Amino acid sequence: MQYFKSRAVSVSHVGLAPPGGPSRSAASSRTNRHDVVGCTATAQNLSSGCTIFQLWALTRSQERLQSTTAIRDSQKAGRTSNSRSNVDAVPQKRSSRPRPRRPKHAQQQQQQQTSGSAPSPSPLPEAPSRSGGPVHVGQELELECARLALEGKGVCLLPPTGFVVLVERTLPGEHVRAEVVSVRRGYAEARKLASLSPHRNAVPPPCPYFGPCGGCTLQSLQYEAQLQEKRNQVEQTLRRVGRLGPSLDQLAAEAAACRRDDDGGGESNGGDGGSRAGGGVAAAAGCQDPFAYRNKMMFHFSTKCWLPPDMVEERPCLGLLRPGTADVVLPVVQHGCKLQGAEANVLLARAEQLVLEQGLLPYNHPSGKGTLKHLIIRSGSGARPAGSVAPVAAGELLIGFGVTHGSAMKQLKPVAEALGGEFPNLVGVVAQVVALPQPFARGTAAVPPGGLQRGSRDRGPRHGDGARKDAPGSQPPPPPADNGDALDGEDLAGGTGTGAGPVTLLYGTPYIHDNVGGLTFRISPGSFFQTNSRQAEVLYDIVRRAAALRPGAVDTVLDLYCGTGTIGLSLAADCRRVVGVEVADTAVEDARSNASLNSIDNATFVCADVDTIQRNLLAATLEEPAPTAATATSGVVPAPDVVIVDPARGGLSLDAAAFLSRCGARRVVYVSCNVATQARDLDRLCNGPGAPFRLVSVQPVDMFPHTDHVEVVTVLERRELQLAATATATATATTAPAAAAATSSGALGSVV
Ligand SMILES: C[S@@+](CC[C@H](N)C(=O)[O-])C[C@H]1O[C@@H](n2cnc3c(N)ncnc32)[C@H](O)[C@@H]1O
């Protein structure tokens, strides 16, 4: 924080209080309202913007309601005037303000939900109130943090009822003094005033921007403790949202039995995705180096430069979005971001200097002046010559500019060439006219639809949430396909359907290369790629073991949401053929190019929406050996033995889940960057009468150290197969590969 104090600046106060600042301004209370407006906190809605806080609070309140009569009585009594059991000491203030109307986008969001039934439907309020729970706004509390919520806040349970209070930057086990800033039905949010006793594994955060920057909420927690917390979050979410408690208990019992058999007390590792720690969920696979791991970072240009805690300077700057805003930027260029490599940080600083020297200005709302929106730096290890396994000597860097008008290209070209001359590893500079977030287009508030997001690295305003090219007030296009790139920023980097213009090449080549698991991948600006290449190797290795492909390369693998083909291509050597399905055409082109780059000839990539393939499957004859050009374009895929799904944060649609149920695959490996939606999907696939799958393993993988995000690999096995396997264990063990191949290439349903 020294950094902020030492800056001598001329400032203008714009009425935005610091996060949870002493007197929250109208703007910041609007922020809170947006967080929940229009959300029904059911698992169903997680894909459309509801936060895990709400879900957590909902399940907590449901548990409380179910737990004891006393609590039920007190809840009931809470609706009467003299029932404020634990707020008696504090006079209740009743808000006389009218209840705010839900914004239109929130209503639209709800209308767009097509995800089907939720596991535990129960509405949360449409807007926060100043009172209504056992606490009220402004009340000071002493709390102990019980655990982390999925979005990085500490969950504190207020005695005696266990009412949930979420406190920012609070770690499990930490005692804090906090002030309530908003109260909603079922939970409250509070800002930390002081840490009374820190987490036993607290460490000094190495980044000078820690705190104000919303990106690394866990940086002050020792890395091993972060991994433990993430594992716990995964288990809790699968139990609460996915109703997978019995399955996890069974996995835990099996693991315990294995340990007893081993007689050594070691953890089980049956080749099904990893070792199982307590509760049926494996210990999270951590990174060897939890810093400088990101191969892609997005930085925003703005005329509103935030100098924490509460100053905003009107000057052009480049940095990370201030949490809860869409156009106020924390300038991080001076010290760089510790999550990306040193060379990328140097390039970042130089790029900012050159564009400003060139006279280019950040886009400014509401004046409409300026054209610069964002800058993305992608890095890769570079292309490895065919057949070589030696490390690549020099890395590759690619810059992508997002601008609001094509006129910026001419001025950016000399900047691109100058950067190319100065940075030998910079292989390309591209630019794209990007859509502006809806609020800019409408000229209303700087709050993106779906509520405000925390730091830009986490989400930022979601790309394509609204769009305009040049005309303020023009109608935004329909929402784009979510590309799962939530941690990666938007637009240029994210790819699909952003309402953005074509990519313009300003210098060099429009793609970079990276290496994962001995394979080289070409990555275009519009294609998804795992943002932590080193850990992607660990992830794909876990997926390979989880797939449990039969010996003899007899299986057909379907890689749904395949991106640049990484997972499918990693499995290609061990299976008969791979078919990848991906909606982004640039990613499909990359995947095809990656197959030939790595001399892989048993992989086919289909550009299609996964949601449409079930219909085509049912309509099609499925015995053809591989998709032809005609079937590939119509989304027809062959009957798979194993399906890998790695969807975007919204998880699987009902159609996609139905496809998994009916496609006949014996195994599904579900890779997810959002355990909440994954839990919802697993509930559909594994629970209830006729559910086709059984949960076999759960392996968290830490792709995003210091953030509250976690990747989870779960394995599902078809139930019919399990029964058959039990009955014919001996015969199965001696089945010839040829017979297995015959089964695997059969028509849809032949395995069932
Ligand atoms: C989380 S990424 C996974 C990519 C890949 N498995 C990897 O590890 O690099 C999700 C991918 O799904 C794609 N996608 C999103 N919605 C889709 C849909 N409805 N149908 C097909 N692909 C989709 C995105 O473009 C993105 O490439």
CSV table of N, CA, C and O in Angstrom, one decimal, residues 12 18 56 85 139 177 283 332 334 356 362 383 508 599 679 705:
chain,number,residue,atom,x,y,z
A,12,SER,N,-9.4,14.2,-8.3
A,12,SER,CA,-10.8,14.7,-8.2
A,12,SER,C,-11.7,13.6,-7.7
A,12,SER,O,-11.5,12.4,-8.0
A,18,PRO,N,-14.5,3.8,-1.4
A,18,PRO,CA,-13.7,2.6,-1.5
A,18,PRO,C,-14.5,1.4,-1.2
A,18,PRO,O,-15.6,1.5,-0.6
A,56,TRP,N,-25.2,-20.0,-1.4
A,56,TRP,CA,-24.7,-20.4,-0.1
A,56,TRP,C,-25.7,-20.0,1.0
A,56,TRP,O,-26.0,-20.8,1.8
A,85,SER,N,-34.2,-11.3,18.3
A,85,SER,CA,-33.5,-11.9,19.4
A,85,SER,C,-32.1,-11.4,19.5
A,85,SER,O,-31.7,-11.0,20.6
A,139,GLN,N,-24.2,-1.8,11.6
A,139,GLN,CA,-23.9,-2.5,12.9
A,139,GLN,C,-22.5,-3.1,12.9
A,139,GLN,O,-22.1,-3.6,11.8
A,177,ARG,N,-13.3,-7.7,13.2
A,177,ARG,CA,-14.4,-6.7,13.5
A,177,ARG,C,-14.9,-6.2,12.2
A,177,ARG,O,-14.1,-5.8,11.3
A,283,ALA,N,-7.4,-34.2,-2.9
A,283,ALA,CA,-6.7,-33.0,-2.6
A,283,ALA,C,-6.4,-32.2,-3.9
A,283,ALA,O,-6.2,-32.8,-5.0
A,332,VAL,N,-1.7,-0.5,-12.9
A,332,VAL,CA,-0.8,-1.5,-12.3
A,332,VAL,C,0.5,-1.6,-13.2
A,332,VAL,O,1.3,-2.5,-12.9
A,334,GLN,N,3.1,0.3,-13.3
A,334,GLN,CA,4.4,0.6,-12.7
A,334,GLN,C,5.1,-0.6,-12.1
A,334,GLN,O,6.3,-0.9,-12.3
A,356,LEU,N,0.1,6.3,-25.9
A,356,LEU,CA,-0.2,7.6,-25.5
A,356,LEU,C,0.7,8.7,-26.2
A,356,LEU,O,0.2,9.7,-26.6
A,362,PRO,N,-7.8,6.9,-24.4
A,362,PRO,CA,-8.8,5.9,-23.9
A,362,PRO,C,-10.2,6.4,-24.3
A,362,PRO,O,-10.5,7.6,-24.3
A,383,ALA,N,6.7,-22.3,-31.0
A,383,ALA,CA,6.6,-23.6,-31.7
A,383,ALA,C,7.8,-24.4,-31.6
A,383,ALA,O,8.9,-23.9,-31.6
A,508,GLY,N,3.4,-8.6,-37.8
A,508,GLY,CA,3.8,-10.0,-37.6
A,508,GLY,C,2.7,-11.0,-38.0
A,508,GLY,O,2.0,-10.9,-39.0
A,599,SER,N,1.2,-34.0,-36.4
A,599,SER,CA,1.1,-35.2,-37.2
A,599,SER,C,0.1,-36.2,-36.6
A,599,SER,O,0.4,-37.4,-36.5
A,679,ALA,N,-21.9,-28.8,-10.3
A,679,ALA,CA,-22.7,-29.5,-9.3
A,679,ALA,C,-24.1,-29.6,-9.8
A,679,ALA,O,-24.7,-30.7,-9.7
A,705,PRO,N,-3.9,-19.9,-9.1
A,705,PRO,CA,-3.5,-19.6,-7.7
A,705,PRO,C,-3.8,-18.2,-7.3
A,705,PRO,O,-3.8,-17.3,-8.1
